[in-house]
Structure formats: structure tokens, C-alpha cells
Coordinates of C-alpha atoms and ligand atoms in Angstrom, one line a residue:
X1236 CA 127.6 49.4 162.6
X1237 CA 125.2 46.8 163.8
X1238 CA 124.6 43.6 161.4
X1239 CA 121.3 44.9 160.0
X1240 CA 122.8 48.0 158.6
X1241 CA 125.9 46.2 157.4
X1242 CA 123.6 43.9 155.4
X1243 CA 121.1 46.6 154.3
X1244 CA 121.2 48.3 151.0
X1245 CA 121.0 51.9 151.8
X1246 CA 118.3 53.7 149.9
X1247 CA 119.7 55.2 146.8
X1248 CA 123.0 53.3 146.8
X1249 CA 124.2 50.6 144.9
X1250 CA 124.5 47.1 146.8
X1251 CA 127.9 46.7 145.2
X1252 CA 127.7 42.8 145.3
X1253 CA 131.2 42.3 143.9
X1254 CA 132.7 44.1 147.1
X1255 CA 130.3 41.9 149.4
X1256 CA 131.8 38.6 150.4
X1257 CA 129.5 35.8 150.0
X1258 CA 131.8 33.8 152.1
X1259 CA 131.6 35.9 155.2
X1260 CA 130.2 34.2 158.5
X1261 CA 128.0 36.9 160.2
X1262 CA 125.9 37.2 163.4
X1263 CA 128.1 34.8 165.6
X1264 CA 131.8 33.9 166.4
X1265 CA 131.4 30.4 164.8
X1266 CA 128.8 28.0 163.7
X1267 CA 128.2 26.5 167.2
X1268 CA 127.2 30.2 168.7
X1269 CA 125.2 30.7 165.6
X1270 CA 123.1 27.7 166.0
X1271 CA 122.4 28.6 169.8
X1272 CA 121.6 32.1 168.7
X1273 CA 119.3 30.8 165.9
X1274 CA 117.3 28.7 168.2
X1275 CA 116.5 31.8 170.4
X1276 CA 115.4 33.9 167.5
X1277 CA 113.1 30.9 166.1
X1278 CA 111.6 30.9 169.8
X1279 CA 111.1 34.7 169.8
X1280 CA 109.7 34.6 166.2
X1281 CA 107.0 31.9 167.4
X1282 CA 105.8 34.3 170.1
X1283 CA 106.0 37.6 167.8
X1284 CA 104.1 35.7 165.0
X1285 CA 101.4 34.6 167.6
X1286 CA 100.9 38.2 168.5
X1287 CA 100.8 39.4 165.0
X1288 CA 98.1 36.7 164.4
X1289 CA 96.2 37.7 167.4
X1290 CA 96.1 41.3 166.7
X1291 CA 95.0 40.7 163.1
X1292 CA 95.6 44.4 161.8
X1293 CA 99.1 44.2 160.2
X1294 CA 101.1 41.7 158.2
X1295 CA 104.7 40.7 156.9
X1296 CA 105.8 40.0 153.6
X1297 CA 109.2 38.5 153.3
X1298 CA 110.6 38.4 149.5
X1299 CA 113.3 35.8 149.0
X1300 CA 115.7 36.0 145.8
X1301 CA 119.1 34.5 144.7
X1302 CA 120.6 32.4 142.4
X1303 CA 120.0 28.7 142.1
X1304 CA 120.9 26.8 145.1
X1305 CA 121.5 29.9 147.2
X1306 CA 119.4 28.3 150.0
X1307 CA 115.9 30.0 149.5
X1308 CA 114.2 26.6 150.5
X1309 CA 116.6 25.9 153.2
X1310 CA 116.3 29.3 154.7
X1311 CA 112.5 28.9 154.9
X1312 CA 112.8 25.5 156.6
X1313 CA 115.1 26.5 159.2
X1314 CA 113.8 30.0 160.0
X1315 CA 110.0 29.5 159.9
X1316 CA 110.4 26.2 161.8
X1317 CA 108.9 27.6 165.0
X1318 CA 106.1 29.5 163.3
X1319 CA 102.4 28.4 163.5
X1320 CA 101.4 27.4 160.1
X1321 CA 98.2 28.8 160.7
X1322 CA 99.0 32.5 159.8
X1323 CA 102.0 31.7 157.8
X1324 CA 102.3 31.0 154.1
X1325 CA 105.0 30.4 151.6
X1326 CA 104.4 31.0 148.2
X1327 CA 106.7 29.9 145.3
X1328 CA 106.9 32.0 142.0
X1329 CA 107.7 29.8 138.8
X1330 CA 107.7 31.2 135.1
X1331 CA 104.3 32.6 134.6
X1332 CA 101.5 30.3 133.0
X1333 CA 97.7 30.1 132.1
X1334 CA 96.2 32.9 133.8
X1335 CA 99.0 34.7 135.0
X1336 CA 99.9 35.6 131.5
X1337 CA 96.5 37.2 130.9
X1338 CA 97.4 39.8 133.5
X1339 CA 100.0 42.5 134.4
X1340 CA 103.1 41.1 136.0
X1341 CA 102.0 42.4 139.6
X1342 CA 98.8 40.7 139.6
X1343 CA 99.8 37.3 141.0
X1344 CA 102.2 38.8 143.4
X1345 CA 99.4 41.2 144.7
X1346 CA 96.9 38.2 145.1
X1347 CA 99.3 36.3 147.2
X1348 CA 100.2 39.1 149.7
X1349 CA 99.9 38.5 153.2
X1350 CA 96.3 39.0 154.9
X1351 CA 96.0 40.7 158.3
X1352 CA 97.9 38.8 161.0
X1353 CA 99.8 36.5 158.3
X1354 CA 103.5 36.2 157.4
X1355 CA 103.8 35.5 153.9
X1356 CA 107.1 34.3 152.4
X1357 CA 107.7 34.8 148.7
X1358 CA 110.3 32.2 147.3
X1359 CA 111.0 34.3 144.3
X1360 CA 108.5 37.1 143.6
X1361 CA 107.8 39.8 141.4
X1362 CA 111.5 40.6 141.1
X1363 CA 111.7 37.8 138.4
X1364 CA 110.1 40.3 136.1
X1365 CA 113.2 42.6 136.3
X1366 CA 115.8 39.9 136.6
X1367 CA 114.8 36.7 134.9
X1368 CA 112.8 38.5 132.3
X1369 CA 115.7 41.1 131.4
X1370 CA 118.6 38.3 131.6
X1371 CA 116.4 35.7 129.2
X1372 CA 115.3 38.6 127.2
X1373 CA 111.7 38.1 127.8
X1374 CA 110.8 41.6 127.4
X1375 CA 112.1 44.6 125.7
X1376 CA 114.4 47.0 128.2
X1377 CA 111.9 49.9 128.0
X1378 CA 109.6 47.6 129.5
X1379 CA 111.4 46.1 132.5
X1380 CA 113.1 49.3 133.2
X1381 CA 109.7 51.1 134.0
X1382 CA 109.1 48.3 136.2
X1383 CA 111.4 49.5 139.0
X1384 CA 109.3 52.6 139.8
X1385 CA 106.0 50.4 139.6
X1386 CA 107.6 48.1 141.9
X1387 CA 108.8 50.9 144.4
X1388 CA 105.0 52.4 144.1
X1389 CA 103.3 49.0 145.0
X1390 CA 105.4 48.3 147.6
X1391 CA 104.8 51.8 149.1
X1392 CA 101.3 51.2 148.9
X1393 CA 101.4 47.6 150.7
X1394 CA 103.2 49.4 153.6
X1395 CA 101.0 52.4 153.8
X1396 CA 98.3 49.9 154.1
X1397 CA 99.9 47.9 157.0
X1398 CA 102.2 45.2 155.4
X1399 CA 105.7 45.3 156.5
X1400 CA 108.2 44.6 153.3
X1401 CA 111.5 42.9 153.8
X1402 CA 113.5 41.7 151.1
X1403 CA 116.5 39.5 151.1
X1404 CA 119.2 38.6 148.5
X1405 CA 121.2 35.4 149.3
X1406 CA 124.4 36.2 147.9
X1407 CA 126.2 32.9 146.8
X1408 CA 129.6 32.8 145.2
X1409 CA 130.1 31.0 141.8
X1410 CA 132.1 28.2 143.4
X1411 CA 129.6 27.4 145.9
X1412 CA 127.2 27.2 143.3
X1413 CA 129.1 25.0 141.3
X1414 CA 129.6 22.6 144.6
X1415 CA 125.6 22.7 145.4
X1416 CA 124.6 21.9 141.7
X1417 CA 127.1 19.1 141.6
X1418 CA 125.8 17.6 144.9
X1419 CA 122.3 17.9 143.5
X1420 CA 123.3 15.8 140.6
X1421 CA 124.9 13.3 142.7
X1422 CA 122.5 13.0 145.3
X1423 CA 119.5 11.1 144.4
X1424 CA 117.7 12.9 147.3
X1425 CA 118.5 16.1 145.6
X1426 CA 118.5 15.2 142.1
X1427 CA 114.8 16.4 141.7
X1428 CA 115.8 20.0 142.2
X1429 CA 118.1 20.1 139.3
X1430 CA 116.8 21.2 135.9
X1431 CA 118.8 21.3 133.0
X1432 CA 117.9 25.3 132.6
X1433 CA 120.0 25.9 135.8
X1434 CA 123.2 25.3 133.5
X1435 CA 122.0 27.9 130.9
X1436 CA 121.3 30.3 134.1
X1437 CA 124.8 29.4 135.5
X1438 CA 126.3 30.3 132.1
X1439 CA 124.7 33.7 132.6
X1440 CA 126.0 34.4 136.0
X1441 CA 127.4 37.7 135.5
X1442 CA 124.3 38.9 133.5
X1443 CA 122.2 37.8 136.3
X1444 CA 124.5 39.4 138.9
X1445 CA 124.3 42.7 136.7
X1446 CA 120.4 42.4 137.0
X1447 CA 120.4 42.2 140.6
X1448 CA 122.8 44.9 140.9
X1449 CA 120.4 47.5 139.3
X1450 CA 117.1 45.7 141.0
X1451 CA 118.5 46.2 144.4
X1452 CA 119.8 49.7 143.8
X1453 CA 116.5 50.8 142.1
X1454 CA 114.3 49.3 144.9
X1455 CA 116.0 49.2 148.2
X1456 CA 113.6 51.9 149.8
X1457 CA 113.0 53.4 153.4
X1458 CA 110.0 51.4 153.4
X1459 CA 111.0 48.2 151.7
X1460 CA 114.7 47.7 152.0
X1461 CA 116.9 45.1 150.6
X1462 CA 119.4 43.1 152.4
X1463 CA 122.4 41.3 151.1
X1464 CA 122.9 38.2 153.0
X1465 CA 126.3 36.2 152.6
X1466 CA 125.2 32.6 151.8
X1467 CA 128.0 30.4 151.2
X1468 CA 127.6 29.1 154.7
X1469 CA 124.3 27.8 155.7
X1470 CA 124.3 28.4 159.3
X1471 CA 125.2 32.2 159.0
X1472 CA 122.6 32.7 156.2
X1473 CA 119.8 31.2 158.1
X1474 CA 120.8 33.2 161.5
X1475 CA 120.9 36.6 159.3
X1476 CA 117.8 36.1 157.7
X1477 CA 116.2 35.2 161.4
X1478 CA 117.8 38.3 162.8
X1479 CA 116.0 40.6 160.0
X1480 CA 112.7 39.0 160.3
X1481 CA 112.9 39.2 164.2
X1482 CA 114.0 42.8 164.1
X1483 CA 110.9 43.6 161.5
X1484 CA 108.7 42.0 164.0
X1485 CA 109.8 43.7 166.7
X1486 CA 109.7 47.1 164.9
X1487 CA 106.0 46.5 164.5
X1488 CA 105.6 45.4 168.1
X1489 CA 102.5 43.7 167.7
X1490 CA 100.0 43.6 170.6
X1491 CA 97.6 40.9 171.9
X1492 CA 93.9 42.1 171.7
X1493 CA 92.4 43.1 175.0
X1494 CA 90.5 40.5 176.9
X1495 CA 86.7 40.5 176.9
X1496 CA 85.6 42.9 179.7
X1497 CA 84.8 41.2 183.1
X1498 CA 87.0 38.0 182.2
X1499 CA 88.6 38.5 185.3
X1500 CA 85.8 37.8 187.4
X1501 CA 84.8 34.7 185.6
X1502 CA 85.1 31.4 186.7
X1503 CA 85.2 28.0 184.9
X1504 CA 83.0 25.2 186.6
Ligands
LIG932 P1 112.8 27.5 141.2 O1 112.6 28.4 141.9 O2 114.3 26.4 141.0 O3 111.9 26.1 141.1 O4 112.5 27.9 139.4 C1 111.9 28.7 139.1 C2 112.2 29.2 137.7 O5 111.2 30.2 137.4 C3 113.3 30.2 138.0 O6 114.4 29.8 136.8 C4 112.8 31.5 137.5 O7 113.6 32.3 137.0 C5 111.5 31.2 137.0 N1 110.5 32.4 137.0 C6 109.8 32.6 138.2 N2 109.2 34.0 137.9 C7 109.6 34.0 136.4 C8 108.8 35.2 135.7 N3 108.1 36.2 136.2 N4 109.5 35.3 134.3 C9 110.3 34.3 134.0 N5 110.8 33.6 134.9 C10 110.3 33.3 136.0
LIG933 MG1 115.9 25.6 140.9

């Protein structure tokens, strides 16, 4: 079984997060080999993204979810470092406010979906509306439960209309989260990331895990699969996400547009 199959949550099955090891090192024999492989993937990503942008008919949506300190920001930084900022967008989802609250929960997500030729990365996403909303009791269970069906259909529509959707759950252990939150407290350069609310969420670790377990089982589909990426080791996490993204783009196989007719005969003086 290849790496992607191993990480993918097969449609209709439970992710069984408890049986997946967040501490696993995947994709390469060791860190050194992993970093080298990542370099190659980053370069390939640049080429494929350039073609996607030039073709301008299809797009890619990357959904990143995970507990606090799982490494959503770090993954974006290291995987997308070789991608032309023109044609790439990162969108972060905070608790909804203002106009967002005047609409249905998918409105803000839909508005931020990639244009043809773009890669858009959702740093958190509409999945907060079946995870955070559920765990924090922000909606009744009949409200969030019916959202799985909305989300499956929404992502089906995006796929039908030319957006490849790939979803990644960064799977962190509770111990590693503790170490990373401590580091945020102690390191002045990282302290800005720490919110007192992170501790409330940490106290609800099991509830968040249960909510993710259900969300991934309900919404991993043929057209928009979930991948569970072990995230205790940054290098392995970055490598796995890069592998998934490159594979997604290779499958799309974007083509450069045909040059203008007669261009071969032209000379530039
Ligand atoms: P961070 O990603 O660390 O900046 O935190 C963003 C916070 O916004 C997290 O605690 C999310 O759970 C929260 N959040 C994002 N979207 C929603 C939502 N739809 N409902 C409730 N909380 C949300
Ligand atoms: Mg945070």
C-alpha cells in the first residue's frame, strides 16, 4: 500500500484516529532524506502550479484542520514556499463575526474558494462548523448533524465544477501539543500565538477528537477525501502534505495553453 492510501480515510469508513500514530515518521527513512525529498516536491509543485495557473480552467482547494499547535501555519510555510504567490491564496477561518453571522455557515467558505488557475489553502475551514461548533455547544446537535450532508454536497458541486478538493487532518498527540504550547508561552517570538482559550480547548481534547472522528468518517468521499497526517514530527508532516498536494496536481495534469498560431515563424528584432 502506498503512502497516500495509508493516510487516506477510505470513503464510508472511520478514520480510527486512536489507532493512527501521530508520532509516526512517514514518507522517508529519516529526516535528512525527508528534507531532500521535500525539496524536490516543492520544485515540482512550482512547475505544476505554473501550468494550473496558465491553463486557468481548474483549481485546487486544500483544507487544513487540526488541534491547536498541530502545525497548520508551519505546513503552509514550508510546503508552499516554491509556489508563485500570484495564483495562490491562504485563507484563515476565525470564529465568524459581523456579516458572516448574517449568512449560512457555508457562505464565507464558498466566497473564498479558488478561482480557476488558483490554489487556495483553507487554514481551518467550514469543518469548524461541525467540530468547534459541536464541542463548544454553539449549535444544537440536530443542526450540526445535518451539516455533514450539506458539506458532502457542497464539495461534490465544487469538484463537478472544476475544483479538486483535498483535506488534511494534522494528527498531533496530546503530549506533543503540551510541549508546543509550553514553547509558545516561553518563547517571546511565539507568544502571540497563544490564546488563553487554547487551554479550554486542550481540556476538551477528547471531545474534539470525537468530533473529528465523526466529521472525517462522514465527509471523506471519493471526490473530496480526507488524509490523516501524523504531525508530531514537522519534517514528516510537511513531506506527507507535499506528497498529497503534488499527487493531486499530477492527477489533474494541467496543460499549458497552445501558443498563438504562427508564433514559430516570428522573430524578435
Ligand atoms: P487560530 O486558528 O488558532 O487562529 O484560532 C481560530 C479559532 O477560531 C479557533 O479556536 C477555531 O475553533 C475558531 N473558529 C473558526 N471557525 C469557527 C466557527 N465557524 N465557529 C466557531 N469557532 C470557529
Ligand atoms: Mg491558535
